[in-house]
JSON list of C-alpha atoms in Angstrom, two decimals:
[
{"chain": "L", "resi": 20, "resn": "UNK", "atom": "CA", "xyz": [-20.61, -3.99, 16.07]},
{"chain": "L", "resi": 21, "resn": "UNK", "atom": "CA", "xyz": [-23.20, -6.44, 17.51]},
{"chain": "L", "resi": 22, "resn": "UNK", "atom": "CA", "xyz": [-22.12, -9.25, 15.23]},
{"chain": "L", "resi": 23, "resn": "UNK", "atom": "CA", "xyz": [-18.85, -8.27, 15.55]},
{"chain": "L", "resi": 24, "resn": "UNK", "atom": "CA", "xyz": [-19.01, -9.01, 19.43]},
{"chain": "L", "resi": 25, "resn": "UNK", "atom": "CA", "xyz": [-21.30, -11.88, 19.71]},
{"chain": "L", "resi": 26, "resn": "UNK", "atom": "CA", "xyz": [-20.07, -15.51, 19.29]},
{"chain": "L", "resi": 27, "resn": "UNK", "atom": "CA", "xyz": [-20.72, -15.65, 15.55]},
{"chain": "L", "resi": 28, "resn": "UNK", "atom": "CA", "xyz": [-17.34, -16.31, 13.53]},
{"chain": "L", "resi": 29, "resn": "UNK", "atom": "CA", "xyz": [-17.52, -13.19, 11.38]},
{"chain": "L", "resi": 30, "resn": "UNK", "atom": "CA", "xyz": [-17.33, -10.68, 11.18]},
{"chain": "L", "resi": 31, "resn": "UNK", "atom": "CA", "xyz": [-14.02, -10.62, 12.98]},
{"chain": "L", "resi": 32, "resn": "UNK", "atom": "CA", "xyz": [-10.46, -8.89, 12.24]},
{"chain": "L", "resi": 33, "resn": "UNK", "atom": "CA", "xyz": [-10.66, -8.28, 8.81]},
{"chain": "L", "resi": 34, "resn": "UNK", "atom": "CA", "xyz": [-13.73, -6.88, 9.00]},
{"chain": "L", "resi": 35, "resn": "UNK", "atom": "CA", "xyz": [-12.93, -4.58, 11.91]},
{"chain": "L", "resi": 36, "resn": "UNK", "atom": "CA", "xyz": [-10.00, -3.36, 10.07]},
{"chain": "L", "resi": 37, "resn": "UNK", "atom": "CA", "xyz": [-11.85, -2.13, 6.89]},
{"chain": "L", "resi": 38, "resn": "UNK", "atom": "CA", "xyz": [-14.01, 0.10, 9.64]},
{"chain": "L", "resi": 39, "resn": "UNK", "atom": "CA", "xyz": [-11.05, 1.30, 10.67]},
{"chain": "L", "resi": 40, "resn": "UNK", "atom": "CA", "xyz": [-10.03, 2.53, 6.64]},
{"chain": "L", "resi": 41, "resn": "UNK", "atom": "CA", "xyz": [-13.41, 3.73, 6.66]},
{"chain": "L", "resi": 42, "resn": "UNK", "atom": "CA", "xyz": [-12.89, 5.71, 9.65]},
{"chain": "L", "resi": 43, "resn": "UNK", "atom": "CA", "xyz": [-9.88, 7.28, 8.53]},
{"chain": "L", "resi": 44, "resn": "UNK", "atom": "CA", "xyz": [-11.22, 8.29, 5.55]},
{"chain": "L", "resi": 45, "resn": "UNK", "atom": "CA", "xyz": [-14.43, 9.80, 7.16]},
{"chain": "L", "resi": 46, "resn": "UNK", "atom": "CA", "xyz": [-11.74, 11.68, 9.50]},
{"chain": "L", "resi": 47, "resn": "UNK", "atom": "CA", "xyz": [-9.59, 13.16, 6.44]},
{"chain": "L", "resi": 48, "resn": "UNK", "atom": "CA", "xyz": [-13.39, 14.61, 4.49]},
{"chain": "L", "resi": 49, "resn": "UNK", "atom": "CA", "xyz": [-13.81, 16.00, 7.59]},
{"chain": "L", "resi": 50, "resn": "UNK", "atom": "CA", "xyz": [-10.40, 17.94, 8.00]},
{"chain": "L", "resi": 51, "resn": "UNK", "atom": "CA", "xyz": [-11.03, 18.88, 4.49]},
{"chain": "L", "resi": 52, "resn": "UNK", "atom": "CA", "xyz": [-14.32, 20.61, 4.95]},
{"chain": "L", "resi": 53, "resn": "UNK", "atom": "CA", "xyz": [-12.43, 22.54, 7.74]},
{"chain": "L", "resi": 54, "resn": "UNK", "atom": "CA", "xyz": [-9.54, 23.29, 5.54]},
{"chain": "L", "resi": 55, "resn": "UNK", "atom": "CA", "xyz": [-11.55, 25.41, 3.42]},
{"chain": "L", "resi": 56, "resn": "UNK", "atom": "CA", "xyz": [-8.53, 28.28, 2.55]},
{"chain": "L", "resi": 57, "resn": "UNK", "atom": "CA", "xyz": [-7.18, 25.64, 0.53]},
{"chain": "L", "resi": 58, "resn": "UNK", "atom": "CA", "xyz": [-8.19, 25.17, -2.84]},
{"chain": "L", "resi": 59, "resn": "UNK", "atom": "CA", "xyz": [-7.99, 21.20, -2.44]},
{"chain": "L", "resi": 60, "resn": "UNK", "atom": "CA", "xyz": [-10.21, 20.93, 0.19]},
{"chain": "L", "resi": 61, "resn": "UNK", "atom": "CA", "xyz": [-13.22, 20.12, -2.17]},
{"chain": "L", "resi": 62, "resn": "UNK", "atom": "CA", "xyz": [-11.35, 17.86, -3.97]},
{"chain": "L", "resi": 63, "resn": "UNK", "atom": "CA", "xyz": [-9.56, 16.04, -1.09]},
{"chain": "L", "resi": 64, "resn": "UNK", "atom": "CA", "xyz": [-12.98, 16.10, 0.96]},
{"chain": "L", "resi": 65, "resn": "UNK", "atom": "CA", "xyz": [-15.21, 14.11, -2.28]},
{"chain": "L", "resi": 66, "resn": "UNK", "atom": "CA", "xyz": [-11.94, 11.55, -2.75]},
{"chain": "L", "resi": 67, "resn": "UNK", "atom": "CA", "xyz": [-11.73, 10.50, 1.62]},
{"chain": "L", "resi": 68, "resn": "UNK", "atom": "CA", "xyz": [-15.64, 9.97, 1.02]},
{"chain": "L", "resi": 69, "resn": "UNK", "atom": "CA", "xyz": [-14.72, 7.60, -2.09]},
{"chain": "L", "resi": 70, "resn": "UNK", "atom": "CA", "xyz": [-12.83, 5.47, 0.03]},
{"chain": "L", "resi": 71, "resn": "UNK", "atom": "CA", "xyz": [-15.75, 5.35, 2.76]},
{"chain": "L", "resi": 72, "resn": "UNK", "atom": "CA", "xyz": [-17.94, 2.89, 0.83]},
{"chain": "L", "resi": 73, "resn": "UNK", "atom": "CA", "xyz": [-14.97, 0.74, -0.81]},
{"chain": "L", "resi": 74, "resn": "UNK", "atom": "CA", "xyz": [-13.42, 0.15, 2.70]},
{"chain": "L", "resi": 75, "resn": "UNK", "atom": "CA", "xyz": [-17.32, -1.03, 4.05]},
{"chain": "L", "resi": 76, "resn": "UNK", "atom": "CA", "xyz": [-17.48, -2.96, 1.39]},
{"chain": "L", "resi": 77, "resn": "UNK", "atom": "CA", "xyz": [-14.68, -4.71, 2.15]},
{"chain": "L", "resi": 78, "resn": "UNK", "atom": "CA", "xyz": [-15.73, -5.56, 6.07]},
{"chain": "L", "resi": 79, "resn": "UNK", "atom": "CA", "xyz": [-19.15, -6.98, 4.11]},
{"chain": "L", "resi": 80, "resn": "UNK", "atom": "CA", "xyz": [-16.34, -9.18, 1.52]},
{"chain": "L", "resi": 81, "resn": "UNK", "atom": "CA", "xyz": [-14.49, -10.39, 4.30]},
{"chain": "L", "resi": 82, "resn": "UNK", "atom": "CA", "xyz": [-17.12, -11.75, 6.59]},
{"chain": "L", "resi": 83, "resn": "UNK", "atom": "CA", "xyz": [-18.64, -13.37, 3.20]},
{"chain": "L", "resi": 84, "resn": "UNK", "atom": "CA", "xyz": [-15.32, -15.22, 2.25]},
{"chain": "L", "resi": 85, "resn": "UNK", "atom": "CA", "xyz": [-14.88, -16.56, 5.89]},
{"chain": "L", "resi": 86, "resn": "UNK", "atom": "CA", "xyz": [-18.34, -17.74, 5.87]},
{"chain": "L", "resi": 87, "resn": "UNK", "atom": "CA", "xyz": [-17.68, -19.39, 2.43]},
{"chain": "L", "resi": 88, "resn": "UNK", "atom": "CA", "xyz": [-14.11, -20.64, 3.92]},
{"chain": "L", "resi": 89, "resn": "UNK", "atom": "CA", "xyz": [-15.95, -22.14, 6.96]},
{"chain": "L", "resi": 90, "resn": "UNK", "atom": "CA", "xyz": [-18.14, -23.77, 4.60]},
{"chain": "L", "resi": 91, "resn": "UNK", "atom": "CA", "xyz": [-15.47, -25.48, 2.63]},
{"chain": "L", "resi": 92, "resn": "UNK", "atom": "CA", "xyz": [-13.99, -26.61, 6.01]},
{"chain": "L", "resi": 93, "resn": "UNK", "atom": "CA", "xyz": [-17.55, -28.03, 6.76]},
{"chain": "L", "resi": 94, "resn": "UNK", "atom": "CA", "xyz": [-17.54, -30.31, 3.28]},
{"chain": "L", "resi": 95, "resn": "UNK", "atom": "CA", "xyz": [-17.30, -33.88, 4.07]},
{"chain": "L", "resi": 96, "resn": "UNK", "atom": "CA", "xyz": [-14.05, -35.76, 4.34]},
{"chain": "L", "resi": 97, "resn": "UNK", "atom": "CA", "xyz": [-15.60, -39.81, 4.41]},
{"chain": "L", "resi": 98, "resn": "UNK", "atom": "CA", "xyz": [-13.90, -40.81, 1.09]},
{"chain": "L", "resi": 99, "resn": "UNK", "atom": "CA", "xyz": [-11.03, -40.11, -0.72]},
{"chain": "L", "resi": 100, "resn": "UNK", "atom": "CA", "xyz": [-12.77, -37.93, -3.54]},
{"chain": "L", "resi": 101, "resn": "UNK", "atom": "CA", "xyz": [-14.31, -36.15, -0.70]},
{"chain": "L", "resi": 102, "resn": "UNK", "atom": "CA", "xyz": [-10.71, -35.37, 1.19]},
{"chain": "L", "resi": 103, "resn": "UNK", "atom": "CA", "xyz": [-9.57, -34.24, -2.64]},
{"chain": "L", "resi": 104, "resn": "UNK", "atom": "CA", "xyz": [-12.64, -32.22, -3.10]},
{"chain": "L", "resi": 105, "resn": "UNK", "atom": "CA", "xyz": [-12.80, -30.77, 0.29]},
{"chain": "L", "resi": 106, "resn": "UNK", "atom": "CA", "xyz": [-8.91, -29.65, 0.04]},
{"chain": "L", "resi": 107, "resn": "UNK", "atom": "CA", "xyz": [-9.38, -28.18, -3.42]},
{"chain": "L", "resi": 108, "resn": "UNK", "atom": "CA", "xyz": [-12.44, -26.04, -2.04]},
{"chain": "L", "resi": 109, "resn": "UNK", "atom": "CA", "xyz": [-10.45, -24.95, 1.17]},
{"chain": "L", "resi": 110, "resn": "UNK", "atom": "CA", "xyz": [-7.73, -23.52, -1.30]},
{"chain": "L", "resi": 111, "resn": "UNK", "atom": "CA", "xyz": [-9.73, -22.05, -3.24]},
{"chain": "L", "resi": 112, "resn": "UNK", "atom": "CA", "xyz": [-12.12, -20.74, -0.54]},
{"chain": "L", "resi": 113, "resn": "UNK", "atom": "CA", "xyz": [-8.51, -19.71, 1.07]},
{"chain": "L", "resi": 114, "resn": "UNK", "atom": "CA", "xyz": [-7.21, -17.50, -1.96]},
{"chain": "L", "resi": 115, "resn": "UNK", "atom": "CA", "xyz": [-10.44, -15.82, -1.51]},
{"chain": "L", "resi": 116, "resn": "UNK", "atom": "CA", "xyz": [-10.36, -15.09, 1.28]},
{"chain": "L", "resi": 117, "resn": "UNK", "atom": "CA", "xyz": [-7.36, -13.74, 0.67]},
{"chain": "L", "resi": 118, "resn": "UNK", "atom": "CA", "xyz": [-9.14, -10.96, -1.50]},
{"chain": "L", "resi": 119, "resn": "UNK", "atom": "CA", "xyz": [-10.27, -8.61, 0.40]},
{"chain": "L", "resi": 120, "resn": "UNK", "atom": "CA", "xyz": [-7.16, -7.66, 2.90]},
{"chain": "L", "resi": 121, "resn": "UNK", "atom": "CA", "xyz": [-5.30, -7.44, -0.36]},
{"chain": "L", "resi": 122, "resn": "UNK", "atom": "CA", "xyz": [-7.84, -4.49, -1.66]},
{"chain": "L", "resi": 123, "resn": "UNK", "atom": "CA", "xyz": [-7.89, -3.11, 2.08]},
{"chain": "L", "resi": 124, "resn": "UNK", "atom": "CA", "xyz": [-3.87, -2.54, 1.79]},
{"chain": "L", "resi": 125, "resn": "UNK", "atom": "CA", "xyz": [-4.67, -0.90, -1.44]},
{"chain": "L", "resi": 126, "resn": "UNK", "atom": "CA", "xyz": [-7.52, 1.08, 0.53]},
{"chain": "L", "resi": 127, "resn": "UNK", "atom": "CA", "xyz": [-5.58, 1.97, 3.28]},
{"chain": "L", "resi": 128, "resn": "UNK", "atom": "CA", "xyz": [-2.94, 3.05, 1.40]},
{"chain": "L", "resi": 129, "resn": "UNK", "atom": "CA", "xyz": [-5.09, 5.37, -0.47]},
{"chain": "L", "resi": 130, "resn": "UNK", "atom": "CA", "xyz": [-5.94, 6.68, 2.66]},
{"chain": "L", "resi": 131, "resn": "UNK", "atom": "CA", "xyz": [-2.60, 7.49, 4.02]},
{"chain": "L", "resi": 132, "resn": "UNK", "atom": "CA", "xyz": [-1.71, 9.09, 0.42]},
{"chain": "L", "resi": 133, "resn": "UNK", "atom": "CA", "xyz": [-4.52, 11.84, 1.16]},
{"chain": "L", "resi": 134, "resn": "UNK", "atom": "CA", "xyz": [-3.49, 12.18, 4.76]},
{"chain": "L", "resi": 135, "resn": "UNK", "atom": "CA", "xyz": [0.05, 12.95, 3.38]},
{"chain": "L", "resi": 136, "resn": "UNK", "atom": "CA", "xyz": [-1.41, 15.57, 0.86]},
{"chain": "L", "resi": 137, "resn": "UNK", "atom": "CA", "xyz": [-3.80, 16.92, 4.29]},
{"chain": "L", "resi": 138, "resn": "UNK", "atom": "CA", "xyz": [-0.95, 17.40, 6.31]},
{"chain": "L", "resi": 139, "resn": "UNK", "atom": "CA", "xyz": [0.70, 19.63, 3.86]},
{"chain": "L", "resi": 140, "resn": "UNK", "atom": "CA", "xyz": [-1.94, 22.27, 3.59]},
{"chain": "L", "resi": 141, "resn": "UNK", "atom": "CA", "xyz": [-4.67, 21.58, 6.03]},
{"chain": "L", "resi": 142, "resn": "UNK", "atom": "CA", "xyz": [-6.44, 23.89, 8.65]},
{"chain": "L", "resi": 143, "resn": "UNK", "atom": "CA", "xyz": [-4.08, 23.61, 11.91]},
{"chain": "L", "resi": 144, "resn": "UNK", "atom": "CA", "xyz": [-6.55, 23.01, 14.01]},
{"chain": "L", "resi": 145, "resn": "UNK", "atom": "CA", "xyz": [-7.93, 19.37, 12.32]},
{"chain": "L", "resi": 146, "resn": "UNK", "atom": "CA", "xyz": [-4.19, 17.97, 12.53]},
{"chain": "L", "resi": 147, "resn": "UNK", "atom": "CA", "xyz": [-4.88, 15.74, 15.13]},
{"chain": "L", "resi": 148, "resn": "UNK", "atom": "CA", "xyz": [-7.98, 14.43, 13.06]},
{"chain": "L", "resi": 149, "resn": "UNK", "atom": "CA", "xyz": [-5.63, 14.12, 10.29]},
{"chain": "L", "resi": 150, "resn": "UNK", "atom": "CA", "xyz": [-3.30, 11.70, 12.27]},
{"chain": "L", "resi": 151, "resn": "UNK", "atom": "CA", "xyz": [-6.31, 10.10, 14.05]},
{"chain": "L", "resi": 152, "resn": "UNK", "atom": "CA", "xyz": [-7.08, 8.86, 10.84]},
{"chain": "L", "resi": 153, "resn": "UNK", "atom": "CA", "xyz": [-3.24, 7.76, 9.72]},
{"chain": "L", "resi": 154, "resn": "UNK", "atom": "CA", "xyz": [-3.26, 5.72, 13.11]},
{"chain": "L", "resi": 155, "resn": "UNK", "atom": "CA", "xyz": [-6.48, 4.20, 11.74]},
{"chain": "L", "resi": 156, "resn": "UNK", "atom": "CA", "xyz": [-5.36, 3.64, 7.93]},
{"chain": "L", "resi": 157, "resn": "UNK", "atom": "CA", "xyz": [-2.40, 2.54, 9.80]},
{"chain": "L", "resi": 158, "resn": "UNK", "atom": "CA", "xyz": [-4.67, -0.38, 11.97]},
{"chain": "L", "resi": 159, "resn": "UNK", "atom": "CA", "xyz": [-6.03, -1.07, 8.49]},
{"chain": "L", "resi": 160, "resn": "UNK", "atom": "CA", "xyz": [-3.33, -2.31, 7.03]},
{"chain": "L", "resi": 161, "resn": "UNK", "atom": "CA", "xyz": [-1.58, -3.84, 9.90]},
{"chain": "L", "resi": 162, "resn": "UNK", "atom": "CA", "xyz": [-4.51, -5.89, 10.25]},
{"chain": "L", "resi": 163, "resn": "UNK", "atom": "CA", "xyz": [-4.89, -6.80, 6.51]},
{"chain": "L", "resi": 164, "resn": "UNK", "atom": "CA", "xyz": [-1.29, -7.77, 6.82]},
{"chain": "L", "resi": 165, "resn": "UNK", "atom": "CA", "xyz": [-2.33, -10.63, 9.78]},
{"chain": "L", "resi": 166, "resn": "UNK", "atom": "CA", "xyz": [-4.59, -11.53, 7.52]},
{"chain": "L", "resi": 167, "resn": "UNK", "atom": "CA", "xyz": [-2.74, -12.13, 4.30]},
{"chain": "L", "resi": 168, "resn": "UNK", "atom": "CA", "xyz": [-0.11, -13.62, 6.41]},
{"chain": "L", "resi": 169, "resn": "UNK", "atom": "CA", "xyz": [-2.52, -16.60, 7.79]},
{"chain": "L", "resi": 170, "resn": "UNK", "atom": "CA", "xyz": [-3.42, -16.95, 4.69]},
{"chain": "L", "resi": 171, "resn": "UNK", "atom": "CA", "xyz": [0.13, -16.92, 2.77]},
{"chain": "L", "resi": 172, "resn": "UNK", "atom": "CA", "xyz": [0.31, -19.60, 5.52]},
{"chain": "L", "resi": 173, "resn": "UNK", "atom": "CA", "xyz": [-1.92, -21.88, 4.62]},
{"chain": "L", "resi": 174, "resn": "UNK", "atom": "CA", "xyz": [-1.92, -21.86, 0.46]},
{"chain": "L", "resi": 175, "resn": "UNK", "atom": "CA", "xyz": [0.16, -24.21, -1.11]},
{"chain": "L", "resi": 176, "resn": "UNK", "atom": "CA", "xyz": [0.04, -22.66, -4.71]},
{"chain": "L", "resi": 177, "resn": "UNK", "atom": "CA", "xyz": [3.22, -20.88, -4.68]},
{"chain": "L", "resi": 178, "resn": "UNK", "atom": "CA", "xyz": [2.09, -18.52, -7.29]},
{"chain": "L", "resi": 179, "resn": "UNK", "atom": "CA", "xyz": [-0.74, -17.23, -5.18]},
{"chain": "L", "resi": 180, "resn": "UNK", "atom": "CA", "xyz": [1.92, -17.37, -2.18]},
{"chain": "L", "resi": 181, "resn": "UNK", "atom": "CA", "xyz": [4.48, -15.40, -3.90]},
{"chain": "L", "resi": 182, "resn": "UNK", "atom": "CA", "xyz": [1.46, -12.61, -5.55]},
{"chain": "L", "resi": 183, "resn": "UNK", "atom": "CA", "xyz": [0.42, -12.30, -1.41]},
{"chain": "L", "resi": 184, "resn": "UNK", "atom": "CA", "xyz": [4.19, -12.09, 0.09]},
{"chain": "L", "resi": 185, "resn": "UNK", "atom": "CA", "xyz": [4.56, -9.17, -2.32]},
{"chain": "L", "resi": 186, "resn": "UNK", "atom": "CA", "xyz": [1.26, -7.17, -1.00]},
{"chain": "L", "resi": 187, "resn": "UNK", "atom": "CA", "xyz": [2.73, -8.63, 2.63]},
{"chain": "L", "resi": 188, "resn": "UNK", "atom": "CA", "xyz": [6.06, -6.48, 1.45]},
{"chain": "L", "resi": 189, "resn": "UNK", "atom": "CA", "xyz": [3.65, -3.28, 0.07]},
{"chain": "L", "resi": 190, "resn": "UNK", "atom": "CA", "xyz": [1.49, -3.67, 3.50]},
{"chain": "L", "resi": 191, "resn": "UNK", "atom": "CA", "xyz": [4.11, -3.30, 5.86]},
{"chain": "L", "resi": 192, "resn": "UNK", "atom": "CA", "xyz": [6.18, -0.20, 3.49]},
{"chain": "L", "resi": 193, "resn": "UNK", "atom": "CA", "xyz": [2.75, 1.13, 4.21]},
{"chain": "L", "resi": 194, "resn": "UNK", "atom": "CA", "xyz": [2.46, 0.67, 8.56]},
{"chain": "L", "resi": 195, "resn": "UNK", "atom": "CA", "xyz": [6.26, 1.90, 8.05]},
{"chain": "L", "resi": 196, "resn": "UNK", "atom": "CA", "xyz": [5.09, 5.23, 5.82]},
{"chain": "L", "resi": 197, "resn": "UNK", "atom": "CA", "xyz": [2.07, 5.96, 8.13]},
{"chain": "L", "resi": 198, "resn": "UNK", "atom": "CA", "xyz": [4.21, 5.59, 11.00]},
{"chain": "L", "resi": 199, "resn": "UNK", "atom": "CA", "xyz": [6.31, 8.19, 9.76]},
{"chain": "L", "resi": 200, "resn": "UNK", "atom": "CA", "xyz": [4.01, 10.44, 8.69]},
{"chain": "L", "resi": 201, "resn": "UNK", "atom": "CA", "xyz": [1.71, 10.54, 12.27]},
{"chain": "L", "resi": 202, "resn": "UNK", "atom": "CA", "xyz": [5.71, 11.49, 13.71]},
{"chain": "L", "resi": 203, "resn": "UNK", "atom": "CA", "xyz": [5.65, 13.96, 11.88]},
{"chain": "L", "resi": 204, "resn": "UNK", "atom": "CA", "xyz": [2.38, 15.30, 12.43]},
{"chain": "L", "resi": 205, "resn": "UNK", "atom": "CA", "xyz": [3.20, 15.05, 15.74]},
{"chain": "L", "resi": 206, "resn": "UNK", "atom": "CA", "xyz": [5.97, 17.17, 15.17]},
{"chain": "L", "resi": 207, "resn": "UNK", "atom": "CA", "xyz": [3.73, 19.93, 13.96]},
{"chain": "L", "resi": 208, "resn": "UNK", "atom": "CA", "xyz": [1.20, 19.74, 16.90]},
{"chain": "L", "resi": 209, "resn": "UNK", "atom": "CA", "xyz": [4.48, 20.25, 19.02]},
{"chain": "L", "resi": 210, "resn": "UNK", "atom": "CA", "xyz": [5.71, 23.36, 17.55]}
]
């Protein structure tokens, strides 16, 4: 959180998204362990905790792939085998850097799958946590999808372009599912 706010470059968005996954995921073991009349509760509580590391991992992968595509940016640009050079590493350090929003989709994803399965069987009295941690898969992938989209943006291999508009497309079914899903958790609450 230091890094995130100080005036180093990374870790920034991306980063701060995959806490938010990892959030989420902390949230739904939690509801689990207080769901414990259900007989997926164990189950649902050790599969939120598998997401925990894979979405911190993540914030650690994007901060490295900016810092690598800041470094490509940095190569010199004097000669004309540099500029070649230089824009071949920028592409290259740009697909990567594509990378790790397209696993935090996947991630976040995962996350609101388990929420879904929570909110059918859950204690009552954790449903809030439950969508607490939707709105955060939710910020996840929203954020993964700025990402990607900067990106998409700035490739110029179309078959990298075209493999990141369809995660774009997956992303935002994804904001669109978990947006559902906390209304109707909402619902719930209400009643």
């Amino acid at each position: 959180m230091e890094r995130m706010a100080s005036d180093a470059p990374a870790p920034g968005g991306g980063a701060a998204g995959a806490l938010q996954a990892a959030l989420g995921a902390a949230l739904l073991a939690m509801s689990a362990r207080y769901s414990t009349g259900s007989e997926h509760a164990a189950d649902a509580a050790a599969r939120a905790e598998e997401l925990i590391p894979a979405a911190l991992r993540l914030a650690d992968a994007d901060a490295e792939a900016f810092g690598e595509l800041s470094a490509a940016f940095g190569l010199p640009r004097d000669t004309d085998e540099q500029r070649a050079a230089r824009s071949r590493a920028v592409q290259e350090a740009t697909a990567g850097a594509a990378r790790p929003p397209q696993e935090l989709i996947g991630v976040g994803a995962d996350v609101l799958g388990l929420a879904r399965e929570l909110n059918g069987w859950c204690n009552p009295n954790v449903l809030s946590d439950v969508a607490a941690a939707v709105e955060a898969a939710r910020a996840a992938v929203a954020t993964a999808l700025v990402t990607l989209e900067i990106n998409v943006r700035s490739l110029k291999d179309e078959a990298v372009v075209e493999q990141l508009r369809a995660e774009v497309a997956r992303g935002e079914r994804a904001v669109e599912d978990a947006a559902e899903l906390s209304r109707r958790i909402r619902e719930r609450v209400q009643d």
